[in-house]
Coordinates of C-alpha atoms and ligand atoms in Angstrom, one line a residue:
M1 CA 0.5 -17.6 31.6
S2 CA 1.8 -19.7 28.7
P3 CA 1.1 -18.5 25.2
E4 CA -1.5 -21.3 24.9
E5 CA -3.3 -20.1 28.0
Q6 CA -3.2 -16.5 26.9
A7 CA -4.5 -17.5 23.5
L8 CA -7.4 -19.4 25.0
A9 CA -8.3 -16.4 27.2
L10 CA -8.2 -14.1 24.2
I11 CA -10.3 -16.5 22.0
T12 CA -12.9 -16.8 24.7
A13 CA -13.1 -13.0 25.0
A14 CA -13.2 -12.6 21.2
R15 CA -16.0 -15.1 21.0
S16 CA -18.0 -13.3 23.6
G17 CA -18.0 -10.2 21.3
D18 CA -15.0 -8.3 22.7
E19 CA -13.7 -6.4 19.7
R20 CA -10.4 -5.5 21.3
A21 CA -9.8 -9.1 21.9
V22 CA -10.4 -9.8 18.2
A23 CA -8.0 -7.0 17.3
R24 CA -5.3 -8.4 19.6
L25 CA -5.7 -11.9 18.3
L26 CA -5.4 -10.8 14.7
R27 CA -2.4 -8.6 15.5
N28 CA -0.6 -11.5 17.2
V29 CA -1.5 -13.8 14.4
E30 CA -0.2 -11.3 11.8
D31 CA 3.0 -10.7 13.7
E32 CA 3.5 -14.5 14.2
T33 CA 4.1 -14.2 17.9
D34 CA 4.0 -17.4 20.1
L35 CA 0.5 -16.3 21.3
G36 CA -0.6 -15.7 17.7
L37 CA 0.7 -19.1 16.6
A38 CA -1.0 -20.9 19.5
A39 CA -4.3 -19.1 18.8
W40 CA -4.2 -19.8 15.1
R41 CA -3.5 -23.5 15.7
R42 CA -6.3 -23.8 18.2
L43 CA -8.8 -22.0 15.9
F44 CA -7.8 -23.8 12.7
K45 CA -10.1 -26.8 13.3
D46 CA -13.1 -24.5 13.6
S47 CA -12.4 -22.8 10.3
G48 CA -13.6 -23.7 6.8
R49 CA -17.1 -22.5 7.2
A50 CA -17.0 -18.8 6.2
R51 CA -17.7 -17.8 2.6
V52 CA -14.5 -15.9 1.6
I53 CA -15.0 -13.4 -1.2
G54 CA -11.9 -11.7 -2.7
I55 CA -12.5 -8.3 -4.3
T56 CA -9.5 -7.4 -6.5
G57 CA -8.7 -4.9 -9.2
P58 CA -6.7 -1.8 -10.1
P59 CA -6.5 1.2 -7.8
G60 CA -9.6 3.4 -7.6
V61 CA -12.1 1.2 -9.5
G62 CA -14.4 1.2 -6.5
K63 CA -13.5 -2.0 -4.6
S64 CA -14.0 -0.5 -1.2
T65 CA -17.3 1.2 -2.1
L66 CA -18.5 -2.2 -3.5
I67 CA -17.3 -4.0 -0.3
G68 CA -19.3 -1.5 1.8
R69 CA -22.4 -2.4 -0.2
L70 CA -21.8 -6.1 0.0
A71 CA -21.1 -5.9 3.7
R72 CA -24.4 -4.1 4.3
A73 CA -26.3 -6.7 2.2
Y74 CA -24.8 -9.6 4.1
R75 CA -25.6 -7.8 7.4
D76 CA -29.2 -7.6 6.1
R77 CA -29.1 -11.4 5.8
G78 CA -28.1 -11.5 9.4
Q79 CA -24.6 -12.6 8.8
R80 CA -21.4 -11.3 10.6
V81 CA -18.9 -9.8 8.2
G82 CA -15.1 -9.6 8.4
I83 CA -13.3 -7.2 6.0
L84 CA -9.6 -7.4 5.4
A85 CA -8.0 -4.8 3.2
V86 CA -4.6 -5.5 1.9
D87 CA -2.8 -2.2 1.5
P88 CA -0.1 -2.7 -1.1
T89 CA 1.9 0.5 -0.7
S90 CA 1.9 2.1 2.7
P91 CA 2.0 0.3 6.0
L92 CA 0.4 3.0 8.1
T93 CA -0.4 6.3 6.5
G94 CA -1.9 5.1 3.2
G95 CA -4.2 7.7 1.8
A96 CA -6.3 5.2 0.0
L97 CA -6.8 3.2 3.2
L98 CA -7.7 6.3 5.1
G99 CA -10.3 7.1 2.5
D100 CA -11.6 3.6 2.8
R101 CA -11.9 4.0 6.5
I102 CA -13.9 7.1 6.2
R103 CA -16.2 5.5 3.6
M104 CA -16.5 2.5 5.9
Q105 CA -17.3 4.5 9.0
E106 CA -21.0 3.5 9.1
L107 CA -19.9 -0.1 9.1
T108 CA -17.4 0.3 11.8
S109 CA -20.0 1.2 14.4
D110 CA -21.8 -2.1 13.7
P111 CA -20.6 -4.8 16.1
G112 CA -21.4 -7.5 13.5
V113 CA -18.7 -6.1 11.2
Y114 CA -15.0 -6.3 11.8
I115 CA -12.6 -4.2 9.5
R116 CA -8.9 -4.5 9.5
S117 CA -6.1 -3.5 7.1
L118 CA -3.1 -5.7 6.5
A119 CA 0.2 -4.2 5.7
T120 CA 2.1 -5.8 2.8
R121 CA 5.1 -7.9 3.8
G122 CA 8.4 -7.6 1.9
A123 CA 8.6 -11.2 0.9
V124 CA 6.6 -12.7 -2.0
G125 CA 4.0 -14.9 -0.4
G126 CA 4.1 -12.9 2.8
V127 CA 0.8 -11.3 2.2
A128 CA -0.9 -14.5 1.1
R129 CA 0.4 -16.3 4.2
A130 CA -0.7 -13.5 6.6
A131 CA -4.0 -13.0 4.8
G132 CA -4.7 -16.7 4.9
R133 CA -4.1 -16.9 8.6
L134 CA -6.3 -13.9 9.3
V135 CA -9.1 -15.3 7.2
T136 CA -8.9 -18.6 9.2
V137 CA -9.1 -16.7 12.5
L138 CA -12.1 -14.6 11.4
D139 CA -13.8 -17.7 10.0
A140 CA -13.3 -19.6 13.2
L141 CA -14.5 -16.7 15.3
G142 CA -17.8 -16.9 13.6
Y143 CA -17.6 -14.3 10.8
E144 CA -19.8 -16.0 8.2
V145 CA -18.6 -13.8 5.4
V146 CA -15.0 -12.5 4.9
L147 CA -14.4 -9.9 2.3
L148 CA -10.8 -9.5 1.2
E149 CA -9.8 -6.4 -0.7
T150 CA -6.6 -6.5 -2.7
V151 CA -5.1 -4.3 -5.4
G152 CA -4.5 -6.6 -8.3
A153 CA -0.9 -6.4 -9.5
G154 CA 1.7 -8.9 -8.5
Q155 CA 2.0 -12.6 -7.6
D156 CA 0.9 -12.0 -4.0
E157 CA -2.5 -10.7 -5.2
V158 CA -3.0 -13.8 -7.3
E159 CA -2.1 -15.9 -4.3
V160 CA -4.5 -13.9 -2.2
A161 CA -7.2 -14.6 -4.7
A162 CA -6.5 -18.3 -4.2
I163 CA -7.5 -18.0 -0.6
A164 CA -11.0 -16.8 -1.6
G165 CA -13.7 -19.1 -2.6
T166 CA -15.1 -16.5 -5.0
T167 CA -12.8 -13.9 -6.6
V168 CA -14.5 -10.8 -8.0
L169 CA -12.4 -8.8 -10.4
V170 CA -13.5 -5.1 -10.5
L171 CA -12.7 -2.9 -13.5
M172 CA -14.0 0.4 -14.7
P173 CA -14.4 2.0 -18.1
G174 CA -11.9 4.4 -19.6
Q175 CA -8.6 3.3 -18.1
G176 CA -7.3 0.6 -20.3
D177 CA -7.3 -1.5 -17.2
E178 CA -8.6 -4.5 -19.0
I179 CA -5.3 -4.8 -20.8
Q180 CA -3.3 -4.6 -17.6
A181 CA -5.7 -7.0 -15.9
L182 CA -5.1 -9.5 -18.8
K183 CA -1.4 -9.1 -18.5
A184 CA -1.4 -9.6 -14.7
G185 CA -3.4 -12.8 -15.3
L186 CA -6.2 -11.5 -13.2
V187 CA -8.9 -12.4 -15.6
E188 CA -7.8 -16.0 -15.2
V189 CA -8.3 -16.0 -11.5
A190 CA -11.6 -14.1 -11.7
D191 CA -14.8 -16.0 -11.0
I192 CA -16.9 -12.9 -11.5
I193 CA -16.0 -9.8 -13.4
V194 CA -17.5 -6.5 -12.4
V195 CA -17.6 -3.4 -14.6
N196 CA -18.0 -0.7 -12.0
K197 CA -18.8 2.9 -12.5
A198 CA -21.4 1.9 -15.1
D199 CA -22.8 5.4 -14.7
R200 CA -19.8 6.5 -16.7
E201 CA -19.4 6.3 -20.4
G202 CA -17.7 3.2 -21.9
A203 CA -19.1 0.6 -19.5
D204 CA -21.0 -1.2 -22.3
Q205 CA -17.9 -1.3 -24.5
L206 CA -15.7 -2.6 -21.7
A207 CA -18.2 -5.3 -20.9
A208 CA -18.4 -6.3 -24.6
Q209 CA -14.6 -6.3 -24.8
L210 CA -14.3 -8.5 -21.8
R211 CA -17.0 -10.8 -23.1
S212 CA -15.0 -11.4 -26.3
V213 CA -11.8 -12.0 -24.3
L214 CA -13.5 -14.7 -22.3
R215 CA -15.0 -16.2 -25.4
L216 CA -11.6 -16.4 -27.0
G217 CA -11.0 -19.1 -24.4
L218 CA -8.6 -17.6 -21.9
R219 CA -9.8 -20.1 -19.4
P220 CA -9.6 -23.4 -21.2
E221 CA -9.0 -25.3 -18.0
D222 CA -12.3 -24.3 -16.5
G223 CA -15.1 -26.1 -18.1
G224 CA -17.9 -25.7 -15.5
W225 CA -18.1 -22.1 -14.8
T226 CA -18.1 -19.1 -17.2
P227 CA -17.4 -15.9 -15.3
P228 CA -20.4 -13.6 -15.6
I229 CA -19.8 -9.9 -16.4
I230 CA -21.8 -7.6 -14.3
K231 CA -22.2 -3.9 -14.6
T232 CA -22.5 -2.0 -11.3
A233 CA -22.5 1.5 -9.9
A234 CA -21.3 0.9 -6.4
A235 CA -21.8 4.5 -5.5
D236 CA -25.6 4.2 -5.8
G237 CA -26.0 0.5 -5.5
T238 CA -27.0 -0.3 -9.1
G239 CA -26.3 -3.9 -10.1
L240 CA -25.8 -5.0 -6.5
P241 CA -28.6 -7.6 -6.5
E242 CA -27.2 -9.1 -9.6
L243 CA -23.7 -9.2 -8.1
L244 CA -25.0 -10.8 -4.9
S245 CA -26.9 -13.4 -6.8
A246 CA -23.8 -14.2 -9.0
I247 CA -21.8 -14.7 -5.8
D248 CA -24.4 -17.0 -4.5
Q249 CA -24.5 -19.0 -7.7
H250 CA -20.7 -19.3 -7.8
Q251 CA -20.7 -20.5 -4.2
E252 CA -23.3 -23.1 -5.1
Y253 CA -21.2 -24.2 -8.1
L254 CA -18.1 -24.5 -5.9
S255 CA -19.9 -26.9 -3.5
K256 CA -21.8 -28.9 -6.1
S257 CA -19.0 -29.4 -8.6
G258 CA -16.6 -30.6 -5.9
E259 CA -14.4 -27.7 -6.7
K260 CA -14.7 -26.3 -3.2
A261 CA -13.2 -29.5 -1.7
A262 CA -10.5 -29.6 -4.4
R263 CA -9.5 -26.0 -3.7
R264 CA -9.4 -26.6 0.0
R265 CA -7.3 -29.6 -0.4
A266 CA -4.8 -27.8 -2.6
A267 CA -4.7 -24.9 -0.1
L268 CA -4.1 -27.3 2.8
R269 CA -1.3 -29.1 0.8
K270 CA 0.4 -25.8 0.3
A271 CA -0.1 -24.8 3.9
V272 CA 1.4 -28.0 5.3
W273 CA 4.3 -27.7 2.8
R274 CA 5.0 -24.1 3.9
E275 CA 4.9 -25.0 7.6
L276 CA 7.2 -27.9 7.0
E277 CA 9.7 -25.6 5.3
S278 CA 9.6 -23.0 8.0
L279 CA 9.7 -25.6 10.8
L280 CA 12.7 -27.4 9.2
L281 CA 14.6 -24.2 8.6
R282 CA 13.9 -23.0 12.2
R283 CA 15.0 -26.4 13.7
L284 CA 18.1 -26.6 11.6
S285 CA 19.2 -23.0 12.3
R286 CA 18.9 -23.7 16.0
N287 CA 21.0 -26.9 15.9
P288 CA 24.6 -26.0 16.7
E289 CA 26.0 -29.2 15.2
F290 CA 24.2 -28.5 12.0
V291 CA 25.2 -24.9 11.9
S292 CA 28.9 -25.7 12.3
E293 CA 28.6 -28.4 9.6
F294 CA 26.9 -25.8 7.5
E295 CA 29.7 -23.3 8.0
A296 CA 32.4 -25.8 7.3
L297 CA 30.7 -26.7 4.0
V298 CA 30.4 -23.0 3.1
G299 CA 34.2 -22.8 3.7
R300 CA 34.7 -25.7 1.3
V301 CA 32.6 -24.0 -1.3
E302 CA 34.6 -20.8 -0.7
A303 CA 37.9 -22.8 -1.2
G304 CA 36.6 -24.1 -4.5
E305 CA 36.3 -27.7 -3.3
L306 CA 32.6 -27.9 -3.7
D307 CA 29.8 -26.0 -5.4
P308 CA 26.7 -24.9 -3.5
V309 CA 24.5 -27.8 -4.9
G310 CA 27.1 -30.3 -3.8
A311 CA 27.3 -28.7 -0.4
A312 CA 23.6 -28.8 0.0
A313 CA 23.5 -32.5 -1.0
L314 CA 26.1 -33.3 1.5
L315 CA 24.2 -31.6 4.3
L316 CA 21.1 -33.5 3.3
E317 CA 23.0 -36.8 3.4
R318 CA 24.3 -36.0 6.9
L319 CA 20.8 -35.2 8.1
A320 CA 19.6 -38.6 6.9
A321 CA 22.6 -40.3 8.5
P322 CA 24.0 -38.2 11.3
A323 CA 27.8 -38.4 11.6
H324 CA 27.7 -38.5 15.3
P325 CA 24.6 -40.4 16.3
E326 CA 23.6 -40.0 20.0
A327 CA 23.9 -43.5 21.4
Ligands
GTP1 N1 -18.9 7.5 -10.7 C1 -18.8 6.5 -9.8 N2 -17.8 6.6 -8.9 C2 -17.6 5.6 -8.1 C3 -18.4 4.4 -8.1 N3 -18.0 3.6 -7.2 C4 -17.0 4.2 -6.5 N4 -16.8 5.4 -7.0 C5 -15.8 6.4 -6.6 O1 -14.5 6.0 -7.0 C6 -13.5 6.4 -6.1 C7 -12.7 5.2 -5.6 O2 -13.5 4.3 -4.9 P1 -12.9 3.3 -3.9 O3 -14.1 2.4 -3.4 O4 -12.1 3.9 -2.9 O5 -12.0 2.4 -4.9 P2 -10.9 1.3 -4.5 O6 -10.9 0.4 -5.7 O7 -11.2 0.7 -3.2 O8 -9.6 2.2 -4.4 P3 -8.2 1.8 -3.8 O9 -8.5 1.0 -2.5 O10 -7.5 3.1 -3.6 O11 -7.5 0.9 -4.8 C8 -14.2 7.1 -4.9 O12 -14.2 8.4 -5.1 C9 -15.7 6.5 -5.1 O13 -16.6 7.4 -4.6 C10 -19.4 4.4 -9.1 O14 -20.1 3.4 -9.3 N5 -19.5 5.4 -10.0
MG2 MG1 -10.0 0.5 -1.5

């Protein structure tokens, strides 16, 4: 069977509720196999329907606990839920992830919920790219809500946040996290800010602090939406109705303001650009004539005849006007 045929068979199985088919599909998409690529391309046109909610914040603030609560609430609304956890540190044996799994055990037995962890790739942008593709697949397979957990730290996380329609930044009192979050630029990508562990001391102070930070105009570019600050205790469910309604309101704002369409277009522009880059590089590196031209120019740079920019410009010129056109 060709990769396309295999992909089609897997998609059909996944749509009929075969969880192992879903897992195989996602694994192939993440690993960028030929099958995965074929599946992703086929599914792409059916995507764009799910509400994608990013849950980000420093380690240990309660993101997974909150996601468990949200997932249950969406299940109660009769929606299918996909959960992707981006594990920043350990590919397989991550303690945090293991903990998450145990906490999420009740959910894993529910066929309407699909949970998967996503190992971080080395390259910047690797996580964002893989996460984006997996979200597309879950979306197209009919998961109406996709919850994306990331530990807020680097550029990748900010990019992951861009995949989400609604980004929820989770903080907790007593860690000085708010300062770090500000530094990491996370407050700027947050559509909703949650002060979790509100059962602990300092939640009101943290909320007040954040409120004044927002009032100082950290988001001058964003006129239409002021991120609400919501206190929750994910452990017992306090504040969950408020969080759910804030997410609903933000989703409505996204649609009504045209922001949703604008974000989708920006994401698509980026996606096409990325694919163009990778396609171009792959084609060129497989073209023997180009490769020998390339090596020759590297030799001239080595000999001091050219600098790298000059060499690249020459390569580009020759691409536009091949030296040996096939007649
Ligand atoms: N007191 C209190 N503890 C909580 C609350 N929510 C979560 N916790 C606890 O905080 C710890 C961390 O919770 P997680 O949900 O794993 O936090 P996380 O942000 O997903 O952590 P990482 O994935 O490791 O970054 C666990 O022991 C939870 O039981 C809360 O509202 N109050
Ligand atoms: Mg977690």
